[in-house]
């Protein structure tokens, strides 16, 4: 008993390491940890925002319907590059669903993944998400490219990149909603 009292933190640490090594428990732990450390994304200062000039990006929705990103010219757009196997991507999805529920009729949302449509649909169904998911048919415009998942880019009506966040975030945060409201109010 004395051994347990002296070494409880070491034992707990070893159990955590073992759980992280087991594939069935690793992913849920990673998702949970990502949710705990996800904060509101930082916005880019107005005078430092790049302009997205190339909106020509062909996508297809999960029903096979073609969509071109050009349809978002003049609108506020949120582009999220993600994957079903990515724990930080999974961690931020509940906040995105809440944000989409509130802003989906005023903001263009693009959840883009290169995975197979069936796998993406299965993930959405299992989690009860109603997010607009697309697959790219050609290269992502250069200013939207990233080697990290998840990456989320928020584009103003004027084509200015207001947020370029790599990693998970809390997208349903009041600070981020304030930014969306500002972008929506722009002429």
Coordinates of C-alpha atoms in Angstrom, one line a residue:
X1 CA 0.0 0.0 0.0
X2 CA 2.9 2.3 0.8
X3 CA 4.3 1.7 -2.7
X4 CA 1.0 2.9 -4.3
X5 CA 0.8 6.0 -2.2
X6 CA 4.4 7.0 -3.1
X7 CA 4.1 6.2 -6.8
X8 CA 0.4 6.9 -7.8
X9 CA 1.4 9.6 -10.3
X10 CA 3.9 7.4 -12.0
X11 CA 1.4 4.5 -12.2
X12 CA -1.2 6.9 -13.7
X13 CA 1.3 8.2 -16.2
X14 CA 2.2 4.6 -17.3
X15 CA -1.5 3.7 -17.6
X16 CA -2.0 6.8 -19.8
X17 CA 1.0 5.8 -22.0
X18 CA -0.4 2.3 -22.4
X19 CA -3.8 3.7 -23.4
X20 CA -2.1 5.9 -26.0
X21 CA -0.4 2.9 -27.5
X22 CA -3.6 0.9 -27.9
X23 CA -5.3 2.1 -31.2
X24 CA -8.8 1.7 -29.9
X25 CA -8.2 4.1 -27.0
X26 CA -5.6 6.4 -28.6
X27 CA -8.0 8.2 -30.9
X28 CA -10.7 9.1 -28.3
X29 CA -8.0 10.3 -25.9
X30 CA -6.4 12.5 -28.6
X31 CA -9.8 13.9 -29.6
X32 CA -10.6 14.6 -25.9
X33 CA -7.3 16.3 -25.3
X34 CA -7.7 18.4 -28.5
X35 CA -11.1 19.6 -27.3
X36 CA -9.7 20.6 -24.0
X37 CA -6.9 22.7 -25.5
X38 CA -9.0 24.2 -28.4
X39 CA -9.5 27.9 -28.2
X40 CA -11.0 30.6 -30.4
X41 CA -9.0 31.0 -33.6
X42 CA -6.9 34.1 -34.0
X43 CA -7.9 36.6 -36.7
X44 CA -5.4 38.2 -39.1
X45 CA -5.0 41.9 -38.6
X46 CA -6.9 43.8 -41.4
X47 CA -3.7 45.4 -42.8
X48 CA -2.0 42.0 -43.0
X49 CA -4.7 40.0 -44.8
X50 CA -3.9 38.4 -48.2
X51 CA -6.4 38.6 -51.0
X52 CA -7.7 35.4 -52.5
X53 CA -7.6 36.1 -56.3
X54 CA -8.2 32.6 -57.6
X55 CA -11.6 31.2 -56.7
X56 CA -11.6 28.7 -59.5
X57 CA -11.7 25.4 -57.6
X58 CA -13.8 22.5 -58.7
X59 CA -15.4 20.3 -56.0
X60 CA -18.0 17.6 -55.8
X61 CA -20.5 17.1 -53.0
X62 CA -21.1 13.7 -51.5
X63 CA -24.0 13.2 -53.9
X64 CA -21.7 13.7 -56.9
X65 CA -23.0 17.2 -57.7
X66 CA -20.3 19.5 -59.0
X67 CA -19.7 22.8 -57.3
X68 CA -17.2 25.5 -58.1
X69 CA -15.8 27.7 -55.3
X70 CA -16.3 30.7 -57.6
X71 CA -19.9 30.7 -56.4
X72 CA -18.6 32.1 -53.1
X73 CA -17.2 35.3 -54.7
X74 CA -18.7 38.2 -52.8
X75 CA -19.7 36.0 -49.8
X76 CA -18.1 35.1 -46.5
X77 CA -16.7 31.6 -46.8
X78 CA -15.3 29.1 -44.3
X79 CA -13.1 26.4 -45.9
X80 CA -12.0 23.5 -43.6
X81 CA -9.5 20.9 -44.9
X82 CA -10.0 17.8 -42.8
X83 CA -10.0 14.0 -42.6
X84 CA -12.0 11.4 -40.7
X85 CA -8.8 9.8 -39.4
X86 CA -7.5 13.1 -38.0
X87 CA -8.1 13.5 -34.2
X88 CA -7.8 17.3 -34.2
X89 CA -10.3 17.4 -37.1
X90 CA -12.7 15.2 -35.2
X91 CA -12.3 17.3 -32.1
X92 CA -13.4 20.5 -33.7
X93 CA -16.4 19.1 -35.6
X94 CA -19.0 19.6 -32.9
X95 CA -18.2 23.3 -32.7
X96 CA -18.4 23.5 -36.5
X97 CA -21.8 21.9 -36.4
X98 CA -23.1 24.4 -33.9
X99 CA -21.6 27.2 -35.9
X100 CA -23.1 25.9 -39.2
X101 CA -26.5 25.6 -37.5
X102 CA -26.3 29.3 -36.7
X103 CA -24.6 30.7 -39.7
X104 CA -25.2 28.1 -42.5
X105 CA -27.7 30.3 -44.3
X106 CA -25.4 33.4 -44.3
X107 CA -21.9 32.0 -44.7
X108 CA -20.7 29.5 -47.4
X109 CA -19.2 26.5 -45.6
X110 CA -16.8 24.0 -47.4
X111 CA -15.6 21.0 -45.5
X112 CA -13.1 19.5 -47.9
X113 CA -11.6 16.0 -47.7
X114 CA -9.8 13.8 -50.1
X115 CA -11.3 10.6 -48.6
X116 CA -13.9 8.4 -50.4
X117 CA -17.4 9.7 -50.4
X118 CA -18.8 6.6 -48.7
X119 CA -16.3 6.9 -45.8
X120 CA -17.2 10.6 -45.4
X121 CA -20.9 9.9 -45.4
X122 CA -20.5 7.1 -42.9
X123 CA -18.6 9.4 -40.6
X124 CA -21.3 12.2 -40.9
X125 CA -24.1 9.7 -40.3
X126 CA -22.5 8.2 -37.3
X127 CA -21.9 11.6 -35.7
X128 CA -25.2 13.1 -36.8
X129 CA -23.4 16.0 -38.6
X130 CA -25.2 17.9 -41.4
X131 CA -22.2 19.7 -42.7
X132 CA -21.6 20.4 -46.4
X133 CA -18.7 18.1 -47.3
X134 CA -16.9 18.2 -50.6
X135 CA -14.2 16.4 -52.4
X136 CA -11.7 18.3 -54.5
X137 CA -11.6 17.6 -58.3
X138 CA -8.5 19.7 -58.8
X139 CA -5.8 21.5 -56.9
X140 CA -6.7 23.8 -54.1
X141 CA -6.1 27.5 -54.9
X142 CA -2.5 28.3 -53.8
X143 CA -3.5 30.7 -51.0
X144 CA -5.7 28.0 -49.5
X145 CA -3.2 25.1 -49.7
X146 CA -1.8 23.5 -46.5
X147 CA 0.2 20.5 -45.5
X148 CA -1.6 20.4 -42.1
X149 CA -4.9 19.0 -41.1
X150 CA -7.1 20.5 -40.0
X151 CA -6.7 23.8 -41.7
X152 CA -9.4 26.4 -41.7
X153 CA -9.5 29.5 -43.8
X154 CA -12.1 32.3 -43.4
X155 CA -12.5 34.6 -46.4
X156 CA -14.3 37.9 -46.4
X157 CA -16.8 39.2 -49.0
X158 CA -13.9 41.1 -50.5
X159 CA -11.7 38.0 -50.8
X160 CA -9.5 38.9 -47.8
X161 CA -8.2 36.0 -45.7
X162 CA -9.3 36.9 -42.2
X163 CA -8.3 33.6 -40.5
X164 CA -5.8 30.9 -41.6
X165 CA -5.8 28.4 -38.7
X166 CA -3.8 25.2 -38.7
X167 CA -4.9 22.8 -36.0
X168 CA -8.1 22.5 -34.0
X169 CA -10.1 25.4 -32.6
X170 CA -13.3 26.2 -30.9
X171 CA -15.3 27.6 -33.9
X172 CA -18.5 28.2 -31.9
X173 CA -16.7 30.7 -29.6
X174 CA -18.3 34.2 -29.2
X175 CA -15.1 35.9 -30.3
X176 CA -15.2 34.0 -33.6
X177 CA -18.9 34.7 -34.1
X178 CA -18.1 38.4 -33.6
X179 CA -15.6 38.2 -36.4
X180 CA -18.1 36.5 -38.7
X181 CA -20.7 39.1 -37.9
X182 CA -18.2 41.9 -38.8
X183 CA -17.4 40.1 -42.0
X184 CA -21.1 39.7 -42.9
X185 CA -21.7 43.4 -42.2
X186 CA -19.0 44.6 -44.6
X187 CA -20.1 46.0 -48.0

